[in-house]
Each structure stands twice: as structure tokens, then as C-alpha cells.
Amino acid sequence: MNILSACPAPLMQHETVQMAHGAGGRLSQELMQRVFMPHIQNAFLDILDDQAKLDLPPGKIAFTTDTYVVSPVFFPGGNIGELAINGTVNDLSVGGATPLYISTGFVLEEGLPLTELEAIVRSMAAAARRAGVMIVTGDTKVVGRGQCDRIFINTSGIGLIRNNTALSCRNLQLGDAVILSGTVGDHGMAIMTSREGLSFHSRITSDSAPLNAMIAAILDEVPSIHAMRDPTRGGVAATLNELASSSSVGIEIDEAAIPVKDDVRGAAELLGIDPLHVANEGKLVLVVAAHDAVKVLAVMRSSEQGRDAALIGRIVEEHPCMVVMQTALGSRRIIDLPPGEQLPRIC
Amino acid sequence: MKYIDEYRNPRLARTLLEAIRRRVSRPWTIMEICGGQTHSIIRNGIDQLLPDTIELVHGPGCPVCVTPLESIERALLLASKKEVIFTSFGDMLRVPGSSRDLFMVRSEGGDVRVVFSPLDALQIARDNPSREVVFFAVGFETTAPANAMAVHQAAREGIGNFSILVSQVMVPPAMRAILRMPANRVQGFLAAGHVCAVMGYEQYLPLSAEFHVPIVPTGFEPVDLLAGILKTVELLEDSQPEVVNSYGRVVSREGNLAARGTIDKVFEVVDRQWRGVGLIPESGLGLRSEYAGFDAEKRFHLSHMSTEESPLCMSGSILQGVMKPDGCPAFGAECTPQHPLGATMVSSEGACAAYYNYHRNL
């Protein structure tokens, strides 16, 4: 039954989120009917039970959750809504799973314009359609002004793991190739350069995107991929360090091979930040046996998300648990975990 | 990328390295003044590529590292006050005081905000007339013009809720102090390119003449640094202790006269404490008496603060080029970026942080 046709909603009385929108009464229903349901209604949500009853194919299930607190909420190349869907789709995909179902939890700040909320929900729905996943259950809470930063979103996801894959950060083998699906630092630098207070403006846009189609194509071609990670917070540097530590191997990367957009590099220079430490939201780090590297690169480069893919390094016996870069000048340096929050320097 | 790629060109870098190798006939010790240069040298492994006869030692040019502990304590105290919005460049937030940093104050409820310019702090003051807005005015000659402009602007607009906590230092007095040290080993200097962009290179002429030391204003990219090192080596080998500008695309003899004028209008030369080094006479800038109302120390009646440095921390010797970070017994053991004993390990321009992040165990 379609709730919209069954229960015509009253006219919206408010232009912004009110505490009462989260109180479970008439305004809560109105918010659901006018802002959420038109964009994400489907057979599971329409029932309006407290849970979604899902049909799951037999096999191993991947289950993940993540919470999104990005500021600003709207940024060049996207917004928090599509980020929340793409992030969960990617967290499932890099484990070799086909993403199926997603739950959403919203924490809304009193005073958030409903037009903004609707734009966010609309882009979540579009991102879910693009990734081929269904939003099957959700929750909304409202907190007082100042108690959160406009909107926080939690998404959890369930996916079905492909039968013939055994991806793990502990699978890295000596001699393996390390492949990166595209340019580094786009998302984090888009966020940093769109924050208030920065005295220069850039055209850098976030790379927020679902990776499931590209990953499925890769696994169809080379099921024996050893490990995959999406290098989000902490950037490629953190991901490579985690991989090296998990498998107790060294990773050697080549500075000249790492793709970085000119404007990202320029902004990073100005702020004194290493692009390898900057977050990505549509990139993949992949480790595979060296003899399969060319095949993987070809599949990646034929997809929209992987057209700048590059072989950036290899797994080595030396310096276990450490990532070392061959610089363009021919010297070597450590690529360490970022120290914490990325802080622009004084001069 | 135009104006960057040219100065990171590996072929050009190799040519310069060859020229340095051909020119060196005996050991030389050269100090790069600026922490930004130190990081570029270590990050690009330039120290690994130079002939063994050239030793690079790292200078005191990191504004975060040399800001005295007493100033950090004052910042922490101000940031804890309910009526204050404390604004700062990002890299001061992680610097440890005696027992805590600005991040911790923020987590305890202090209103600490990262800004990209003192003029942004001034805007926060305009937007929050019922609060006191303090900007942590830290840095060398590079940050002084904008800091001075913010104060000048606040005075012109009659903004009464804005003040700055000043810890402004200058490079030439620090170089003089290093050259006067009995333990000094520095035979030539790479001067900080961005400082010279503001102040010009003429301020180094008396120093070079007095101490018979070559001084070469130098940029930050690998090719800039190698060109600066080659020029310094040439001057040393030819016994020509002169000032020669190796960063002509940015630096002129007089510098930026408008910026210098703004600094002179608002600031005057004062004695200043340098963390790890001590008092260096006439090495800092303080607000002139006509701008005293914008001095946070005076506005909030901040008296002497008691401070306590770790006795294990050798940052003073490192900042003066007497010791290298990996020569410190605490390096990588008691002192890491996660548990820093001093600012040189925590600053994004600190020499200890550069060695730890890029070179440890390599």
C-alpha cells in the first residue's frame, strides 16, 4: 500500500526542522510523508513496520556500519547524503560483497531547512539507485540547536559475499602489485577548501562515488585479488600502513606513479598537507599477484571510477610493517600514518 | 603544474647534484634556517643525495617550535576563559604546554577555532560583539604583515573586542645568536625564501660582512634547495662570504615595502624568548604603545606563568644546529609525535618531526 495515496498529508507548516518533527507525533509523520517517502519509498519501507523483513540468498553475509558528520554538509561534488550511501556501498564492496540493503539513521539539528533535508534525501535515493541497493529501514531523531552540526547520518549495510573471493588485509604476498584506482586527495581537499575561512577558492570536487560496479568487474576477471580497501579517512597513507601491518610486510611505492590532480596538489602545498594523508571517497587500493596486475589495470581503466588507475608499488620483504616511497629524485622516505586531524600550517 | 613541476624536475636536480659534487673539495656545514626548508630537504631525501662532505644542519626557523612555553600557557589560559573565542592557525593546537594543549582545552569546552588568516579572526570579532576574540599571533616576518594589518584594521574600525597574543620573532637576530655561540659549526646559511620575500635580502648584508659567512636566500622546492646549496658551496669554496640571492623569482633586495611599512606602523622591535634557546635581544616584535589596547597580555592582565620543560628534551640544541634529531637519546623512544617532549617533534615544520616521519629506521 502506498501511504501517500492512502493518507493525504496536511500542508507543511514549517520551513525548518522542529523538535516536534522527532517526537513521533503528527509532525513526525508529516516529515516522513513529505520529505522522505517521495524519494525513497519501496516495498520494504511502505509497510512502515519497525523492521525490514529481508530475503537473503544463501551464502556469507557482509555487514557494515558508518556514521557521517561531514562539514560543510553540501560540498563541491556532493553532499552528506550520497556520501553516506556511497561509503557504505564501498565498505561492503571492498570485502568482496555485493551490496544489497541499507539502513539509515538521521540526527537532525533543530532549525535545519527542510529544503536542505529534502535535497540530501533526494541525493541519497539517487545514490542508492545508482549503486543498485535498497534503503529498507530508517530512523529520525531531532536534537536541539547546537547539539549537532546540521545533520548526522548513520548508514548500515548488508551485502552478499561472492563465493570465489577471499579478500583480506592479511593476504599480502611478497612481490604483489599495489594498484590505486585514481587520483588521491580529491574528497578531503574539496572539503577543506570549501570550509569557511579559507582565503582561496578552488574548483576541486569530491570523488564521492560507488565502487561496486568497478569492483564486481574486477572480481569477475580476477577473483584471486588479495586485498582491497577504500582509502577514506587517513588517505592512501593510512590504508597502505594498515595493509603493511596486517600482513607484516613492507610496501614500497613510487612517488612518480601516484596520480594527483594539479589543483589538489596546489591546495595541499598551500596548506602544508600531504595529499597521501587526505581522505578519498571514491577510490580503491588493491593488492594482487604481480602477474595479474595488467589485467586488473585494464578492467579498472575501462570504468568511470578507474580511468586514472595506476600501479603505484609492490610488496617487499624489507622494512616489515612500513611503507617507503621512492621519491622522484631517487631518494627514499617513510610514508607514515597521518598524525591526527589535518592542520593547516602557519606559513 | 606550472611553477612547481619545473622546480621538482628530477633531471634538473641531478644536474645540480653533479655540479655540487664537482665543486666540493672539502667538508662544509650549511644551515637551512627555515623549518619549511628542513621538511622539504628531509621529505625529498636531499640530504641522502648530497656528497658526504656537505652536512646540512637545521635552524631555528619553525615558528611553532620557538614559541616560548610561557606563551603557550597564556594561550591555554585565555582559551579556557568563557568569554573568549580563541583563534589560531591550525598547527598551534597540538603544541604541548606544560601539561596540555589547545585540543584538550577545546575538548573541555573552550571555544578554540582554527583560522587561516588573522583577518578571519577579526571577522569573528565583528560577528560576535559580546565575546572577546583573541588571535594567537605567532610566526616570523612572514606572518607579521597580516597580523599587523588585522590590528590596524581593528583600530580603524574601533573594534573593541579583538586582541592578539603576540609571539612574533625575527630571523636575523637568531642567526646572529647562532654565529656568536662558541659551539657554532655553521659556515654558510640558506636564508628562508618567504621571509626574504617580505623583508628583502638587504637585512643579511651586515651579518655576512661581520661574521664572514655566505648567506643565500633560497626557496623550498628540491631544485630551489639544490641551487641554493650549490651557490653556498661555490661561495665557500671561493672564500667569498657574501649574500647572493638564489630565489630571484620571489625575493628582491628591499622585499615588499608595503608589507614592511605595515609591520613598522604597528609593531616595534623587542627582546623575545625563544623556546629551547632562551632570550635573544631585539629578536621579536611587540605592539607599539598606540596599539596597546589590542595586546591580549595587557587586556587580560596576564602576569608571569610558571612553566616546566621536560629535562630530556634537546630541542634547544637541535634548533641551534648543535645536535641533529636522531642524535638525541630520547628521539623515537621517550619522544614521538604521539608523546612529544618538545615542539620540534610536534610541529609540522619541526626538525624532529621531519626525521621521525620520513627517515626513522630507514
XYZ file of N, CA, C and O in Angstrom, chain A residues 192 195-199 255 262-263 265-266 269 271-272 274-275 319 322 324 327-336 339-341 343-347, chain B residues 1 4-5 8 10 13 43-46 48-49 63-64 89-92 94 103 106 116 120 138 142-143 194 221-222 348-349 356-360 362:
296
model
N 38.119 20.634 2.599
C 38.945 21.657 3.261
C 38.849 22.998 2.557
O 38.762 24.038 3.196
N 35.528 24.968 3.205
C 35.176 25.408 4.550
C 35.302 26.918 4.649
O 36.138 27.533 3.999
N 34.485 27.466 5.509
C 34.538 28.912 5.728
C 35.911 29.298 6.242
O 36.545 28.554 6.973
N 36.359 30.473 5.852
C 37.585 30.993 6.432
C 38.802 30.801 5.562
O 39.833 31.408 5.811
N 38.717 29.966 4.548
C 39.876 29.795 3.690
C 39.893 30.924 2.676
O 38.893 31.222 2.046
N 41.065 31.551 2.543
C 41.105 32.767 1.751
C 41.296 32.498 0.260
O 41.459 33.404 -0.518
N 56.813 7.503 -6.007
C 56.202 8.841 -5.990
C 55.707 9.264 -7.378
O 54.596 9.783 -7.522
N 46.387 18.404 -10.368
C 47.177 19.617 -10.158
C 46.581 20.526 -9.092
O 47.291 21.066 -8.247
N 45.245 20.705 -9.140
C 44.658 21.653 -8.182
C 44.689 21.080 -6.750
O 44.841 21.829 -5.786
N 47.097 19.114 -5.656
C 48.499 19.274 -5.259
C 48.773 20.721 -4.847
O 49.433 20.980 -3.839
N 48.230 21.662 -5.624
C 48.449 23.069 -5.314
C 47.852 23.454 -3.969
O 48.504 24.113 -3.152
N 49.838 21.939 -1.171
C 51.073 22.701 -0.950
C 50.808 23.914 -0.076
O 51.522 24.189 0.878
N 48.441 24.489 2.017
C 48.021 24.178 3.382
C 49.070 23.367 4.135
O 48.929 23.117 5.337
N 50.109 22.929 3.440
C 51.144 22.142 4.097
C 50.687 20.742 4.453
O 51.034 20.210 5.512
N 50.051 16.641 3.130
C 50.448 15.630 2.156
C 49.188 15.030 1.524
O 48.345 14.494 2.246
N 49.023 15.090 0.186
C 47.817 14.513 -0.438
C 47.611 13.039 -0.082
O 46.478 12.562 -0.083
N 61.869 -3.766 5.512
C 61.093 -2.882 6.405
C 59.656 -3.358 6.643
O 58.700 -2.675 6.264
N 56.143 -1.332 7.335
C 56.377 0.071 6.980
C 56.136 0.306 5.494
O 56.337 -0.587 4.676
N 57.380 2.671 2.384
C 58.501 3.531 1.998
C 58.304 3.977 0.553
O 57.888 3.194 -0.303
N 61.350 8.506 -3.915
C 60.981 9.845 -4.377
C 61.376 10.030 -5.838
O 62.197 9.276 -6.371
N 60.795 11.050 -6.444
C 61.086 11.321 -7.850
C 62.569 11.640 -8.053
O 63.117 11.458 -9.132
N 63.226 12.113 -6.970
C 64.648 12.462 -7.083
C 65.552 11.249 -6.920
O 66.753 11.345 -7.085
N 64.981 10.112 -6.504
C 65.802 8.916 -6.345
C 66.168 8.604 -4.907
O 66.925 7.677 -4.643
N 65.643 9.362 -3.946
C 65.885 9.068 -2.530
C 64.686 8.286 -1.982
O 63.752 7.983 -2.715
N 64.737 7.950 -0.694
C 63.658 7.173 -0.089
C 63.165 7.868 1.167
O 63.961 8.490 1.889
N 61.867 7.760 1.420
C 61.344 8.284 2.682
C 60.165 7.450 3.153
O 59.501 6.777 2.357
N 59.922 7.520 4.452
C 58.809 6.787 5.042
C 57.499 7.489 4.705
O 57.423 8.718 4.682
N 56.468 6.708 4.445
C 55.099 7.241 4.386
C 54.425 6.757 5.661
O 54.129 5.578 5.815
N 54.201 7.688 6.562
C 53.704 7.304 7.884
C 52.195 7.500 7.960
O 51.588 8.136 7.102
N 49.293 12.134 11.541
C 49.362 12.281 12.991
C 48.009 12.462 13.668
O 47.875 12.298 14.858
N 46.976 12.800 12.927
C 45.657 13.055 13.530
C 44.910 13.993 12.612
O 44.981 13.861 11.393
N 44.220 14.949 13.213
C 43.488 15.919 12.404
C 44.461 16.683 11.500
O 45.560 17.045 11.924
N 45.985 19.697 9.962
C 46.000 21.088 10.397
C 46.802 21.944 9.427
O 47.964 21.648 9.170
N 46.171 22.988 8.901
C 46.940 23.869 8.023
C 48.063 24.546 8.796
O 47.906 24.886 9.957
N 49.194 24.731 8.137
C 50.356 25.279 8.838
C 50.321 26.806 8.891
O 49.511 27.448 8.219
N 51.267 27.361 9.659
C 51.307 28.808 9.851
C 51.784 29.522 8.595
O 51.198 30.502 8.168
N 52.880 29.052 8.008
C 53.414 29.785 6.841
C 54.040 28.832 5.844
O 54.122 27.660 6.094
N 52.693 20.803 -13.131
C 51.994 22.018 -12.698
C 52.956 23.196 -12.817
O 54.057 23.149 -12.290
N 55.628 24.733 -10.225
C 56.048 23.736 -9.237
C 56.858 22.656 -9.942
O 57.976 22.355 -9.555
N 56.305 22.104 -11.018
C 56.986 20.984 -11.679
C 58.406 21.349 -12.118
O 59.308 20.533 -12.027
N 60.750 20.742 -9.441
C 60.847 19.377 -8.913
C 61.378 18.436 -9.988
O 61.287 17.233 -9.838
N 63.379 16.013 -11.822
C 64.481 15.139 -11.401
C 65.752 15.328 -12.237
O 66.853 15.257 -11.701
N 67.459 18.394 -11.063
C 68.006 18.121 -9.724
C 69.303 17.333 -9.847
O 70.295 17.633 -9.150
N 62.040 15.400 3.367
C 60.958 14.739 2.640
C 61.419 14.264 1.265
O 61.051 13.187 0.809
N 62.233 15.088 0.604
C 62.725 14.721 -0.716
C 64.043 13.958 -0.662
O 64.606 13.617 -1.697
N 64.541 13.724 0.541
C 65.784 12.953 0.697
C 66.992 13.650 0.131
O 67.956 12.994 -0.273
N 66.969 14.987 0.099
C 68.104 15.723 -0.474
C 69.369 15.468 0.336
O 70.472 15.355 -0.218
N 70.200 12.727 1.633
C 70.751 11.422 1.225
C 71.533 11.522 -0.082
O 72.412 10.718 -0.353
N 71.138 12.499 -0.905
C 71.706 12.584 -2.244
C 72.984 13.432 -2.304
O 73.774 13.295 -3.236
N 58.207 28.494 13.501
C 57.511 29.381 14.436
C 56.827 28.630 15.574
O 56.743 29.131 16.695
N 56.360 27.430 15.271
C 55.697 26.645 16.317
C 56.724 26.224 17.370
O 56.483 26.303 18.571
N 46.165 29.680 14.072
C 46.496 28.802 12.951
C 46.474 27.374 13.482
O 46.743 27.123 14.659
N 46.196 26.432 12.563
C 45.959 25.054 12.980
C 47.108 24.407 13.710
O 46.902 23.686 14.694
N 48.347 24.670 13.256
C 49.423 23.851 13.816
C 49.820 24.237 15.231
O 50.654 23.576 15.839
N 49.217 25.286 15.815
C 49.496 25.577 17.220
C 48.652 24.712 18.158
O 48.934 24.638 19.355
N 48.242 21.547 18.486
C 48.814 20.307 19.004
C 50.043 20.525 19.865
O 50.604 19.575 20.401
N 43.957 21.504 21.882
C 42.937 20.488 21.605
C 42.244 20.068 22.896
O 41.025 19.886 22.934
N 39.928 22.676 24.090
C 38.701 22.668 23.289
C 37.772 21.535 23.745
O 36.568 21.723 23.858
N 42.463 30.712 9.032
C 43.502 30.684 8.015
C 44.200 32.045 7.897
O 45.180 32.173 7.193
N 40.456 36.717 9.335
C 39.288 35.878 9.636
C 38.933 35.997 11.119
O 37.764 36.005 11.504
N 51.508 34.277 16.099
C 52.776 33.562 16.168
C 53.433 33.634 14.809
O 52.753 33.668 13.793
N 57.120 36.467 8.090
C 56.111 36.102 7.082
C 54.694 36.366 7.552
O 53.819 36.710 6.765
N 54.436 36.171 8.844
C 53.073 36.357 9.346
C 52.852 37.767 9.879
O 51.709 38.177 10.086
N 60.730 32.798 2.009
C 59.499 33.573 2.187
C 59.698 34.740 3.162
O 59.060 35.775 3.025
N 61.439 24.305 -3.013
C 61.339 23.118 -3.868
C 62.718 22.480 -4.010
O 63.741 23.150 -3.818
N 62.759 21.183 -4.378
C 64.054 20.496 -4.458
C 65.076 21.227 -5.329
O 66.242 21.362 -4.928
N 54.513 20.822 12.407
C 54.608 20.351 11.021
C 55.887 20.858 10.365
O 56.241 20.420 9.281
N 56.585 21.794 10.995
C 57.857 22.257 10.448
C 59.038 21.872 11.332
O 60.162 22.302 11.093
N 61.473 11.961 12.200
C 60.646 10.834 12.647
C 59.709 10.379 11.528
O 59.599 9.193 11.241
N 59.069 11.331 10.885
C 58.070 10.977 9.874
C 58.675 10.389 8.610
O 58.079 9.528 7.978
N 59.837 10.864 8.214
C 60.351 10.486 6.896
C 61.554 9.546 6.932
O 61.823 8.852 5.961
N 62.307 9.540 8.025
C 63.593 8.823 7.993
C 63.794 7.752 9.040
O 64.749 7.001 8.936
N 62.972 7.712 10.088
C 63.335 6.831 11.193
C 63.499 5.385 10.697
O 62.737 4.915 9.865
N 65.216 4.063 8.606
C 65.475 3.777 7.179
C 66.961 3.524 6.947
O 67.780 4.217 7.501
